Short mmCIF file of C-alpha atoms in Angstrom, two decimals:
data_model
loop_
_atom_site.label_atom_id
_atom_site.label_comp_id
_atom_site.label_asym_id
_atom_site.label_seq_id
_atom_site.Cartn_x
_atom_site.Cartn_y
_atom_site.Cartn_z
CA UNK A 1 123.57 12.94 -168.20
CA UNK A 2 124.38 15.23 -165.56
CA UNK A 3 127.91 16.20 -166.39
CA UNK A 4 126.01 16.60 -170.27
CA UNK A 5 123.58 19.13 -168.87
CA UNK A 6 126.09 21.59 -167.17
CA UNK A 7 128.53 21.49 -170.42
CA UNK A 8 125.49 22.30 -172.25
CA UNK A 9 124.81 25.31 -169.72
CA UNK A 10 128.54 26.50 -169.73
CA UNK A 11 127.79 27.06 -173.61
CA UNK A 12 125.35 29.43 -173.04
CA UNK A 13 126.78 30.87 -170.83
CA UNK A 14 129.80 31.45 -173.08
CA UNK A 15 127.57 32.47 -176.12
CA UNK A 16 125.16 34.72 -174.11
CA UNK A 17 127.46 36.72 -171.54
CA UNK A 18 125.32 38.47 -169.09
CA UNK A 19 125.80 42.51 -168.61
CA UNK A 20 127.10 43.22 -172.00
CA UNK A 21 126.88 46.47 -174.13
CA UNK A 22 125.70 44.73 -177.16
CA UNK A 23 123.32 43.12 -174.84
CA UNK A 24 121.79 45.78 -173.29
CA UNK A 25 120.97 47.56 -176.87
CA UNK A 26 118.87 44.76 -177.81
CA UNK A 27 115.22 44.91 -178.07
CA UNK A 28 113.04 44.03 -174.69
CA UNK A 29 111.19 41.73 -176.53
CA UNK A 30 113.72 39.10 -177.25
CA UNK A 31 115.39 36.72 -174.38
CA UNK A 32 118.36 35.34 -174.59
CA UNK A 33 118.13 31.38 -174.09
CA UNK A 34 119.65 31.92 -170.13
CA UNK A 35 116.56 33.66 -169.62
CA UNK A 36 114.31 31.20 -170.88
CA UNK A 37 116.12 28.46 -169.19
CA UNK A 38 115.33 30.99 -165.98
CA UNK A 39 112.73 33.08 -166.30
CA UNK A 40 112.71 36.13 -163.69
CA UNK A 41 110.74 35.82 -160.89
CA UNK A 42 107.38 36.41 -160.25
CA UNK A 43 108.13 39.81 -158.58
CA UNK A 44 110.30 41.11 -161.44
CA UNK A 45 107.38 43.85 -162.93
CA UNK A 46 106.60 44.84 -159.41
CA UNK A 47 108.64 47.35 -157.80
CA UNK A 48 112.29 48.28 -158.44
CA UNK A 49 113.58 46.38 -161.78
CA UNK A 50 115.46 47.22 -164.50
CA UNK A 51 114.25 48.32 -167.71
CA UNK A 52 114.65 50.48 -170.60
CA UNK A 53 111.37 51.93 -170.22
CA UNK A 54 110.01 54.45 -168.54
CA UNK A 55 107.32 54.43 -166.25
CA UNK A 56 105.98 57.72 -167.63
CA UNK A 57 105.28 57.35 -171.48
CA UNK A 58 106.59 60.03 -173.62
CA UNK A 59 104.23 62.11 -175.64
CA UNK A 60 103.30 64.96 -178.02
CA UNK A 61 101.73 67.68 -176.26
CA UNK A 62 100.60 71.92 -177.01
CA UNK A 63 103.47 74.40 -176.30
CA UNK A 64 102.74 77.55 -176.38
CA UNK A 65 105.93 79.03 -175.24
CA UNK A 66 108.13 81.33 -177.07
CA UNK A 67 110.66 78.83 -176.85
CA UNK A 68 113.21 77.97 -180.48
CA UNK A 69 112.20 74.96 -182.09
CA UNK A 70 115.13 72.30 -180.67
CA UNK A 71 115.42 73.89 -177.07
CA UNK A 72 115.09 71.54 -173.99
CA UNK A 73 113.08 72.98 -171.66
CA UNK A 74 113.62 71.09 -168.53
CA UNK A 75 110.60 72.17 -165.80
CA UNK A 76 112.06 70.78 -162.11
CA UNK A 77 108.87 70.97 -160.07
CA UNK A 78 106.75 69.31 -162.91
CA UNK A 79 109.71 66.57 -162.90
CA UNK A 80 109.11 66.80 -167.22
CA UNK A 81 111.49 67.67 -169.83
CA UNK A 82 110.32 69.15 -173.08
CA UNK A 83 111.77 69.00 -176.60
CA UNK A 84 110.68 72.02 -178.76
CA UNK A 85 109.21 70.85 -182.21
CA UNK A 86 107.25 73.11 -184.35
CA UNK A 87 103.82 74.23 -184.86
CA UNK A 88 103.42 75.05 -180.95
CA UNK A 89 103.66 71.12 -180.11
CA UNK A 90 106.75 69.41 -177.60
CA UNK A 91 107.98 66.53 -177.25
CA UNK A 92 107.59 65.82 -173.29
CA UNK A 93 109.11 63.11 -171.58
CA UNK A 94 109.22 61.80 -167.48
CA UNK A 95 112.62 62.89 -165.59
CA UNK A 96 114.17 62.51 -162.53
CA UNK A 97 115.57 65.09 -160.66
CA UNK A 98 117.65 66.86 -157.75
CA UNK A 99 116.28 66.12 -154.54
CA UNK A 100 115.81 68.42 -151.62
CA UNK A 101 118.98 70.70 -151.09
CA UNK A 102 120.37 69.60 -155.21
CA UNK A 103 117.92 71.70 -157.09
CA UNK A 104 119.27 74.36 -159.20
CA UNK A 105 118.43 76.70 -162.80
CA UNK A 106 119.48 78.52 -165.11
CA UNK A 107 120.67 78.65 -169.65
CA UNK A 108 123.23 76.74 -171.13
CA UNK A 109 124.08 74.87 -174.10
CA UNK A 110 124.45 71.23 -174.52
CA UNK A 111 128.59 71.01 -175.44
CA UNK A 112 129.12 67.08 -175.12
CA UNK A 113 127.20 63.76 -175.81
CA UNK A 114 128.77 60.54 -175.50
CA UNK A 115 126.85 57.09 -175.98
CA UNK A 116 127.31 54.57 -173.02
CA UNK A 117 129.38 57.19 -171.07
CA UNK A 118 131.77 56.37 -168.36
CA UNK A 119 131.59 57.80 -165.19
CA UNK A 120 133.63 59.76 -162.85
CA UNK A 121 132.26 60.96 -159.38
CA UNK A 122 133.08 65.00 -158.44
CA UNK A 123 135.03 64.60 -155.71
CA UNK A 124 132.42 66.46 -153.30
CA UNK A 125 130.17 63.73 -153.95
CA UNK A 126 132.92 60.86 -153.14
CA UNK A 127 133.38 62.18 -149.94
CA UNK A 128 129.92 62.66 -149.27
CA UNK A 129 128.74 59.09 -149.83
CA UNK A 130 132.31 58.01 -148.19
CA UNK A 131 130.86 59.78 -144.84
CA UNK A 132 127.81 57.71 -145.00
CA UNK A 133 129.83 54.48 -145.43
CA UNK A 134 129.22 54.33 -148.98
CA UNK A 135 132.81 54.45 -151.41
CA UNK A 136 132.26 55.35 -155.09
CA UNK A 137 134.70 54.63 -157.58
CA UNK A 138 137.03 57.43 -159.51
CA UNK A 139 136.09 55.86 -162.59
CA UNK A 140 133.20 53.67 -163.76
CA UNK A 141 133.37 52.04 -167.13
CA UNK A 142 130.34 52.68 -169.73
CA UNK A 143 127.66 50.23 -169.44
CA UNK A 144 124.49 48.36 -168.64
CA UNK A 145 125.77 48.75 -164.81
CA UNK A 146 127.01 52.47 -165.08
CA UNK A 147 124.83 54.76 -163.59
CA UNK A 148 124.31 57.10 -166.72
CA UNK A 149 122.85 54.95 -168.90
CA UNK A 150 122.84 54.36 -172.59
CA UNK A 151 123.54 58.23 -173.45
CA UNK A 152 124.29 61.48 -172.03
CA UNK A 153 124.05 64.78 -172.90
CA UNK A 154 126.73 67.29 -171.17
CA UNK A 155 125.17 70.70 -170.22
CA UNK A 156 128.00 73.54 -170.53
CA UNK A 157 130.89 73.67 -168.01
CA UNK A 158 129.12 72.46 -165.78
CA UNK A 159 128.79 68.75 -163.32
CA UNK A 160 125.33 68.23 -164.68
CA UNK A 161 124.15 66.66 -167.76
CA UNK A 162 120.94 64.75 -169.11
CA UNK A 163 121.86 61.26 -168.69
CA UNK A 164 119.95 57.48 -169.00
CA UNK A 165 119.68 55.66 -165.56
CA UNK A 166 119.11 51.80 -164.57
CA UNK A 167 116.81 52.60 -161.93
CA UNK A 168 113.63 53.78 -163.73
CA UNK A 169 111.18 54.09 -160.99
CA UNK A 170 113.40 57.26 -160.08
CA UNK A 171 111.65 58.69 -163.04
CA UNK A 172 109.09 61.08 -161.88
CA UNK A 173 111.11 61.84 -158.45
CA UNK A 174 113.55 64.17 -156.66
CA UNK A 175 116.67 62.26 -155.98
CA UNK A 176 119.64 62.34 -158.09
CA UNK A 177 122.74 65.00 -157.04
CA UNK A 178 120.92 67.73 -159.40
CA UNK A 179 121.86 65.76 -163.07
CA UNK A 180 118.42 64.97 -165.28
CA UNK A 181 117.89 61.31 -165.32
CA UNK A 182 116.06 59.69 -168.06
CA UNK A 183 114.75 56.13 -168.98
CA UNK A 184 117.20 54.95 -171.61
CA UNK A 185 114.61 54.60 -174.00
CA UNK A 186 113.65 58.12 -173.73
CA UNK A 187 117.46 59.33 -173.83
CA UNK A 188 118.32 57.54 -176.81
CA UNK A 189 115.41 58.98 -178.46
CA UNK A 190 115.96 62.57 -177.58
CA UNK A 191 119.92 62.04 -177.89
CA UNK A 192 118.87 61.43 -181.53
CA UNK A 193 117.21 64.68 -181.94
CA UNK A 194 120.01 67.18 -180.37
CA UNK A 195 123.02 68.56 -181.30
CA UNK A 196 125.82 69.88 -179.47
CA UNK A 197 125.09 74.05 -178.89
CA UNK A 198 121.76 72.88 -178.11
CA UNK A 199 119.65 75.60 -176.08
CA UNK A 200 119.07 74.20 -172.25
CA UNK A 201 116.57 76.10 -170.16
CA UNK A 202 116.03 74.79 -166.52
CA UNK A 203 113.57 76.20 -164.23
CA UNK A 204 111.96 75.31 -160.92
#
């Protein structure tokens, strides 16, 4: 019975791989028969977990501005990043953002976006987390485990870009290495609604 029991398990295992892509675009509400069999713990809503969805809800707000309908207007110190519509109304969504020391501003254009983008550390900040013990790879594939998310949006020339996260109760808080982090709920649904050329305003 026993030996039955653990063949059974190696199925789903085999049928239901944990970590995938495919995986990670499903919807919240459905679990996969490994997490039925073992249901997260009590402590999983409490805290740091992982989730698609953001701890600040996204909404439709007044913008009076004299801003393009389409720009991003990406506000630092209000940790909030509004999407232009028309008829004076935004669409405004929760951020993270550089902490103390990684703040910076200033007009671009978006000029890349890349679903489930791989990642590759500047090499200032591979020696900066090497000095404190901590060794980052060159290269980090696209995934569930990758650090930007489900999407990101490149913003110019530049090292920074708008970019999903697996940690979303950074959302709302200054502590990334100056790139915009997002819930990947929220990304994917403002990836949706930008094109590359884009207009990027960031302000503190």
């Amino acid at each position: 019975m026993k030996s039955i029991a653990i063949a059974a398990l190696a199925a789903l295992v085999t049928l239901h791989p944990l970590g995938g892509t495919a995986l990670a675009e499903r919807s919240s509400d459905k679990k996969t028969l490994l997490q039925i069999l073992f249901p997260p713990s009590p402590n999983y809503q409490k805290g740091k977990y992982r989730s698609d969805k953001s701890p600040i809800p996204r909404k439709v707000v007044r913008f009076n501005e004299s801003f393009p309908e389409g720009t991003i207007i990406i506000d630092t110190s209000e940790r909030r990043l509004y999407h232009v519509m028309s008829n004076g109304k935004a669409m405004k969504y929760g951020i993270g953002v550089g902490r103390e020391g990684f703040t910076w501003q200033g007009r671009n254009r978006i000029s890349r976006k890349a679903e489930w983008p791989g990642w590759s550390p500047p090499e200032v900040m591979r020696r900066r987390e090497a000095a404190k013990g901590r060794i980052l790879p060159k290269y980090m594939e696209g995934g569930p485990n990758n650090p930007l998310g489900a999407r990101a949006l490149y913003i110019g020339s530049t090292v920074y870009r708008i970019h999903g996260t697996n940690q979303p109760w950074t959302i709302g808080k200054a502590m990334s290495s100056g790139c915009i982090r997002m819930a990947n709920d929220d990304v994917r649904h403002l990836y949706e609604r930008v094109d590359i050329g884009t207009r990027v305003v960031v302000r503190n």
